[in-house]
Amino acid sequence: MTSSARLSTSILLTCAAIGVATGVLQIAAGAISIPVSATLPVLYGLVLGVHVLPGVIAQELLRAPWVALLTHVMAALVASAITPLWIGRYIGTALLIGGLQELIAAATRYRRWEAWRFFLSAIIVGVVIAVAIWFAADVTRFPLWGQILYVALFILGPVAWTAVGLAIGRALRRAGVPRRRQG
């Protein structure tokens, strides 16, 4: 691995810090997902959308390869420590969403960090998850308006949480995180 391909200790620690913070949010989302699914299942996409945060914050802040996937896995491990029964869900979601975010960034050769790229990634994540959940949750049991709303919120959830993640990443950048080594 060349020196430019290695992740510095600073980047690894920043990914870990973001992973811990967003892992705690994933724990909260997991805790409310059961009552939301039972009482207002159409809103589940908004709750599940929180899972885009680790990668969005890491990529916006660090603008480097692999930080989305690494941060997602760290967040999944944090969430799994509290809810070990869901480790498969957390790790699977981390690999899926982090992988999609890395693919979108890699498609632009990790050179395009404008907001549109993040929102495109959020829409793709939302569509992929909506399709998977469509079959798993038997969405056809809802009336047509409920089906449309269900899918729309699975796309809107990641988009809304992406906006939150971009704001957090930009605020961290303005605060001087991460500090760059001077050569």
PDB file of C-alpha atoms in Angstrom:
ATOM      1  CA  MET A   1       0.000   0.000   0.000  1.00  0.00           C
ATOM      2  CA  THR A   2       1.411   3.374  -0.901  1.00  0.00           C
ATOM      3  CA  SER A   3       1.588   6.113   1.681  1.00  0.00           C
ATOM      4  CA  SER A   4      -1.176   8.011  -0.111  1.00  0.00           C
ATOM      5  CA  ALA A   5      -3.452   4.935   0.119  1.00  0.00           C
ATOM      6  CA  ARG A   6      -2.981   4.453   3.859  1.00  0.00           C
ATOM      7  CA  LEU A   7      -5.399   5.828   6.382  1.00  0.00           C
ATOM      8  CA  SER A   8      -3.586   7.941   8.940  1.00  0.00           C
ATOM      9  CA  THR A   9      -4.082   7.533  12.659  1.00  0.00           C
ATOM     10  CA  SER A  10      -5.879  10.873  12.662  1.00  0.00           C
ATOM     11  CA  ILE A  11      -8.355   9.667  10.043  1.00  0.00           C
ATOM     12  CA  LEU A  12      -8.878   6.357  11.853  1.00  0.00           C
ATOM     13  CA  LEU A  13      -9.528   8.112  15.162  1.00  0.00           C
ATOM     14  CA  THR A  14     -11.896  10.579  13.502  1.00  0.00           C
ATOM     15  CA  CYS A  15     -13.799   7.686  11.886  1.00  0.00           C
ATOM     16  CA  ALA A  16     -13.945   5.970  15.279  1.00  0.00           C
ATOM     17  CA  ALA A  17     -15.333   9.080  16.989  1.00  0.00           C
ATOM     18  CA  ILE A  18     -17.965   9.547  14.280  1.00  0.00           C
ATOM     19  CA  GLY A  19     -18.725   5.820  14.471  1.00  0.00           C
ATOM     20  CA  VAL A  20     -19.326   5.951  18.214  1.00  0.00           C
ATOM     21  CA  ALA A  21     -21.591   8.998  17.999  1.00  0.00           C
ATOM     22  CA  THR A  22     -23.621   7.655  15.083  1.00  0.00           C
ATOM     23  CA  GLY A  23     -23.685   4.167  16.597  1.00  0.00           C
ATOM     24  CA  VAL A  24     -25.481   5.647  19.603  1.00  0.00           C
ATOM     25  CA  LEU A  25     -28.012   7.215  17.214  1.00  0.00           C
ATOM     26  CA  GLN A  26     -28.466   3.830  15.549  1.00  0.00           C
ATOM     27  CA  ILE A  27     -29.200   2.308  18.964  1.00  0.00           C
ATOM     28  CA  ALA A  28     -31.922   4.917  19.476  1.00  0.00           C
ATOM     29  CA  ALA A  29     -33.287   4.300  15.978  1.00  0.00           C
ATOM     30  CA  GLY A  30     -33.326   0.570  16.649  1.00  0.00           C
ATOM     31  CA  ALA A  31     -35.192   1.114  19.906  1.00  0.00           C
ATOM     32  CA  ILE A  32     -37.929   3.172  18.285  1.00  0.00           C
ATOM     33  CA  SER A  33     -38.124   1.120  15.091  1.00  0.00           C
ATOM     34  CA  ILE A  34     -40.193  -1.635  16.714  1.00  0.00           C
ATOM     35  CA  PRO A  35     -42.945   0.651  18.056  1.00  0.00           C
ATOM     36  CA  VAL A  36     -42.894   2.715  14.844  1.00  0.00           C
ATOM     37  CA  SER A  37     -43.188  -0.430  12.713  1.00  0.00           C
ATOM     38  CA  ALA A  38     -46.042  -1.678  14.897  1.00  0.00           C
ATOM     39  CA  THR A  39     -48.035   1.551  15.125  1.00  0.00           C
ATOM     40  CA  LEU A  40     -47.038   3.766  12.156  1.00  0.00           C
ATOM     41  CA  PRO A  41     -45.165   1.457   9.767  1.00  0.00           C
ATOM     42  CA  VAL A  42     -45.343   3.989   6.960  1.00  0.00           C
ATOM     43  CA  LEU A  43     -42.853   6.163   8.906  1.00  0.00           C
ATOM     44  CA  TYR A  44     -40.226   3.425   9.203  1.00  0.00           C
ATOM     45  CA  GLY A  45     -38.210   4.856   6.281  1.00  0.00           C
ATOM     46  CA  LEU A  46     -37.621   8.079   8.178  1.00  0.00           C
ATOM     47  CA  VAL A  47     -36.256   6.117  11.143  1.00  0.00           C
ATOM     48  CA  LEU A  48     -34.112   3.811   9.033  1.00  0.00           C
ATOM     49  CA  GLY A  49     -32.658   6.795   7.156  1.00  0.00           C
ATOM     50  CA  VAL A  50     -30.439   7.583  10.166  1.00  0.00           C
ATOM     51  CA  HIS A  51     -28.136   4.816   8.968  1.00  0.00           C
ATOM     52  CA  VAL A  52     -26.667   7.081   6.254  1.00  0.00           C
ATOM     53  CA  LEU A  53     -25.139   9.428   8.847  1.00  0.00           C
ATOM     54  CA  PRO A  54     -21.791   7.689   9.543  1.00  0.00           C
ATOM     55  CA  GLY A  55     -20.688   7.753   5.914  1.00  0.00           C
ATOM     56  CA  VAL A  56     -22.053  11.190   5.108  1.00  0.00           C
ATOM     57  CA  ILE A  57     -20.339  12.837   8.071  1.00  0.00           C
ATOM     58  CA  ALA A  58     -17.059  10.975   7.463  1.00  0.00           C
ATOM     59  CA  GLN A  59     -16.961  11.705   3.746  1.00  0.00           C
ATOM     60  CA  GLU A  60     -17.956  15.351   4.113  1.00  0.00           C
ATOM     61  CA  LEU A  61     -15.380  15.909   6.822  1.00  0.00           C
ATOM     62  CA  LEU A  62     -12.461  13.778   5.638  1.00  0.00           C
ATOM     63  CA  ARG A  63     -13.009  13.584   1.864  1.00  0.00           C
ATOM     64  CA  ALA A  64     -10.979  10.416   1.573  1.00  0.00           C
ATOM     65  CA  PRO A  65     -11.449   6.867   0.263  1.00  0.00           C
ATOM     66  CA  TRP A  66     -12.824   4.163   2.579  1.00  0.00           C
ATOM     67  CA  VAL A  67     -13.910   6.504   5.383  1.00  0.00           C
ATOM     68  CA  ALA A  68     -17.634   5.891   4.786  1.00  0.00           C
ATOM     69  CA  LEU A  69     -17.324   2.117   4.967  1.00  0.00           C
ATOM     70  CA  LEU A  70     -14.933   2.204   7.909  1.00  0.00           C
ATOM     71  CA  THR A  71     -17.128   4.600   9.888  1.00  0.00           C
ATOM     72  CA  HIS A  72     -20.256   2.578   9.129  1.00  0.00           C
ATOM     73  CA  VAL A  73     -18.627  -0.606  10.417  1.00  0.00           C
ATOM     74  CA  MET A  74     -17.497   1.159  13.582  1.00  0.00           C
ATOM     75  CA  ALA A  75     -21.020   2.527  14.153  1.00  0.00           C
ATOM     76  CA  ALA A  76     -22.436  -0.966  13.603  1.00  0.00           C
ATOM     77  CA  LEU A  77     -20.033  -2.442  16.159  1.00  0.00           C
ATOM     78  CA  VAL A  78     -21.026   0.203  18.721  1.00  0.00           C
ATOM     79  CA  ALA A  79     -24.723  -0.437  18.141  1.00  0.00           C
ATOM     80  CA  SER A  80     -24.140  -4.203  18.255  1.00  0.00           C
ATOM     81  CA  ALA A  81     -22.411  -3.925  21.618  1.00  0.00           C
ATOM     82  CA  ILE A  82     -25.692  -2.698  23.107  1.00  0.00           C
ATOM     83  CA  THR A  83     -27.990  -4.862  20.974  1.00  0.00           C
ATOM     84  CA  PRO A  84     -25.947  -7.974  20.111  1.00  0.00           C
ATOM     85  CA  LEU A  85     -29.045  -9.752  18.830  1.00  0.00           C
ATOM     86  CA  TRP A  86     -29.089  -7.315  15.868  1.00  0.00           C
ATOM     87  CA  ILE A  87     -25.401  -7.600  14.951  1.00  0.00           C
ATOM     88  CA  GLY A  88     -26.253  -9.120  11.575  1.00  0.00           C
ATOM     89  CA  ARG A  89     -28.647  -6.285  10.776  1.00  0.00           C
ATOM     90  CA  TYR A  90     -26.222  -3.595  11.880  1.00  0.00           C
ATOM     91  CA  ILE A  91     -23.223  -5.058  10.039  1.00  0.00           C
ATOM     92  CA  GLY A  92     -25.278  -5.843   6.936  1.00  0.00           C
ATOM     93  CA  THR A  93     -26.715  -2.327   6.866  1.00  0.00           C
ATOM     94  CA  ALA A  94     -23.237  -0.858   7.400  1.00  0.00           C
ATOM     95  CA  LEU A  95     -21.777  -2.846   4.516  1.00  0.00           C
ATOM     96  CA  LEU A  96     -24.706  -2.065   2.222  1.00  0.00           C
ATOM     97  CA  ILE A  97     -24.978   1.669   2.885  1.00  0.00           C
ATOM     98  CA  GLY A  98     -21.262   2.291   3.431  1.00  0.00           C
ATOM     99  CA  GLY A  99     -20.485   0.281   0.308  1.00  0.00           C
ATOM    100  CA  LEU A 100     -22.975   2.256  -1.781  1.00  0.00           C
ATOM    101  CA  GLN A 101     -21.590   5.535  -0.458  1.00  0.00           C
ATOM    102  CA  GLU A 102     -18.043   4.420  -1.302  1.00  0.00           C
ATOM    103  CA  LEU A 103     -19.114   3.332  -4.804  1.00  0.00           C
ATOM    104  CA  ILE A 104     -20.679   6.718  -5.525  1.00  0.00           C
ATOM    105  CA  ALA A 105     -17.557   8.503  -4.252  1.00  0.00           C
ATOM    106  CA  ALA A 106     -15.293   6.140  -6.218  1.00  0.00           C
ATOM    107  CA  ALA A 107     -17.311   6.824  -9.386  1.00  0.00           C
ATOM    108  CA  THR A 108     -16.168  10.438  -9.097  1.00  0.00           C
ATOM    109  CA  ARG A 109     -12.647   9.209  -8.206  1.00  0.00           C
ATOM    110  CA  TYR A 110     -13.036  10.740  -4.740  1.00  0.00           C
ATOM    111  CA  ARG A 111     -12.744  14.205  -6.280  1.00  0.00           C
ATOM    112  CA  ARG A 112     -16.336  15.485  -6.177  1.00  0.00           C
ATOM    113  CA  TRP A 113     -17.666  16.459  -2.756  1.00  0.00           C
ATOM    114  CA  GLU A 114     -20.497  18.790  -3.692  1.00  0.00           C
ATOM    115  CA  ALA A 115     -23.839  18.285  -1.967  1.00  0.00           C
ATOM    116  CA  TRP A 116     -25.483  16.836  -5.100  1.00  0.00           C
ATOM    117  CA  ARG A 117     -23.186  13.815  -4.906  1.00  0.00           C
ATOM    118  CA  PHE A 118     -24.245  13.080  -1.344  1.00  0.00           C
ATOM    119  CA  PHE A 119     -27.923  13.502  -2.200  1.00  0.00           C
ATOM    120  CA  LEU A 120     -27.579  11.240  -5.235  1.00  0.00           C
ATOM    121  CA  SER A 121     -26.049   8.652  -2.937  1.00  0.00           C
ATOM    122  CA  ALA A 122     -28.940   9.099  -0.472  1.00  0.00           C
ATOM    123  CA  ILE A 123     -31.523   8.578  -3.212  1.00  0.00           C
ATOM    124  CA  ILE A 124     -29.776   5.423  -4.419  1.00  0.00           C
ATOM    125  CA  VAL A 125     -29.557   4.100  -0.846  1.00  0.00           C
ATOM    126  CA  GLY A 126     -33.229   4.921  -0.309  1.00  0.00           C
ATOM    127  CA  VAL A 127     -34.328   3.147  -3.489  1.00  0.00           C
ATOM    128  CA  VAL A 128     -32.237   0.041  -2.739  1.00  0.00           C
ATOM    129  CA  ILE A 129     -33.588  -0.192   0.804  1.00  0.00           C
ATOM    130  CA  ALA A 130     -37.166   0.566  -0.300  1.00  0.00           C
ATOM    131  CA  VAL A 131     -37.033  -2.293  -2.813  1.00  0.00           C
ATOM    132  CA  ALA A 132     -35.660  -4.711  -0.212  1.00  0.00           C
ATOM    133  CA  ILE A 133     -38.162  -3.645   2.437  1.00  0.00           C
ATOM    134  CA  TRP A 134     -41.033  -3.723  -0.088  1.00  0.00           C
ATOM    135  CA  PHE A 135     -40.845  -7.497  -0.140  1.00  0.00           C
ATOM    136  CA  ALA A 136     -39.779  -8.050   3.468  1.00  0.00           C
ATOM    137  CA  ALA A 137     -42.572  -5.902   4.930  1.00  0.00           C
ATOM    138  CA  ASP A 138     -45.311  -6.906   2.455  1.00  0.00           C
ATOM    139  CA  VAL A 139     -46.023  -3.306   1.550  1.00  0.00           C
ATOM    140  CA  THR A 140     -48.815  -4.412  -0.787  1.00  0.00           C
ATOM    141  CA  ARG A 141     -51.005  -4.797   2.334  1.00  0.00           C
ATOM    142  CA  PHE A 142     -51.258  -0.976   2.436  1.00  0.00           C
ATOM    143  CA  PRO A 143     -53.676   0.960   0.252  1.00  0.00           C
ATOM    144  CA  LEU A 144     -52.068   2.495  -2.851  1.00  0.00           C
ATOM    145  CA  TRP A 145     -51.521   5.875  -1.158  1.00  0.00           C
ATOM    146  CA  GLY A 146     -49.811   4.072   1.741  1.00  0.00           C
ATOM    147  CA  GLN A 147     -47.534   2.158  -0.625  1.00  0.00           C
ATOM    148  CA  ILE A 148     -46.528   5.376  -2.376  1.00  0.00           C
ATOM    149  CA  LEU A 149     -45.941   7.178   0.923  1.00  0.00           C
ATOM    150  CA  TYR A 150     -43.994   4.206   2.319  1.00  0.00           C
ATOM    151  CA  VAL A 151     -41.593   4.177  -0.638  1.00  0.00           C
ATOM    152  CA  ALA A 152     -41.348   7.977  -0.734  1.00  0.00           C
ATOM    153  CA  LEU A 153     -40.365   8.103   2.955  1.00  0.00           C
ATOM    154  CA  PHE A 154     -37.725   5.415   2.420  1.00  0.00           C
ATOM    155  CA  ILE A 155     -36.161   7.782  -0.089  1.00  0.00           C
ATOM    156  CA  LEU A 156     -36.877  10.970   1.853  1.00  0.00           C
ATOM    157  CA  GLY A 157     -35.446   9.514   5.095  1.00  0.00           C
ATOM    158  CA  PRO A 158     -31.898   9.071   3.761  1.00  0.00           C
ATOM    159  CA  VAL A 159     -32.124  12.426   1.950  1.00  0.00           C
ATOM    160  CA  ALA A 160     -33.169  14.246   5.141  1.00  0.00           C
ATOM    161  CA  TRP A 161     -30.520  12.510   7.245  1.00  0.00           C
ATOM    162  CA  THR A 162     -27.942  13.290   4.547  1.00  0.00           C
ATOM    163  CA  ALA A 163     -28.751  16.991   4.950  1.00  0.00           C
ATOM    164  CA  VAL A 164     -28.195  16.602   8.702  1.00  0.00           C
ATOM    165  CA  GLY A 165     -24.922  14.734   8.105  1.00  0.00           C
ATOM    166  CA  LEU A 166     -23.645  17.370   5.687  1.00  0.00           C
ATOM    167  CA  ALA A 167     -24.414  20.105   8.221  1.00  0.00           C
ATOM    168  CA  ILE A 168     -22.560  18.205  10.948  1.00  0.00           C
ATOM    169  CA  GLY A 169     -19.587  17.494   8.686  1.00  0.00           C
ATOM    170  CA  ARG A 170     -19.348  21.127   7.615  1.00  0.00           C
ATOM    171  CA  ALA A 171     -19.592  22.335  11.215  1.00  0.00           C
ATOM    172  CA  LEU A 172     -16.787  19.961  12.225  1.00  0.00           C
ATOM    173  CA  ARG A 173     -14.686  21.188   9.302  1.00  0.00           C
ATOM    174  CA  ARG A 174     -15.261  24.838  10.325  1.00  0.00           C
ATOM    175  CA  ALA A 175     -14.253  23.891  13.875  1.00  0.00           C
ATOM    176  CA  GLY A 176     -10.906  22.614  12.571  1.00  0.00           C
ATOM    177  CA  VAL A 177     -11.566  18.879  12.635  1.00  0.00           C
ATOM    178  CA  PRO A 178      -9.528  17.112  11.399  1.00  0.00           C
ATOM    179  CA  ARG A 179      -6.288  18.890  11.834  1.00  0.00           C
ATOM    180  CA  ARG A 180      -3.929  18.363   8.947  1.00  0.00           C
ATOM    181  CA  ARG A 181      -0.331  17.436   9.615  1.00  0.00           C
ATOM    182  CA  GLN A 182       2.096  20.024   8.519  1.00  0.00           C
ATOM    183  CA  GLY A 183       4.913  18.567   6.559  1.00  0.00           C
TER     184      GLY A 183
END
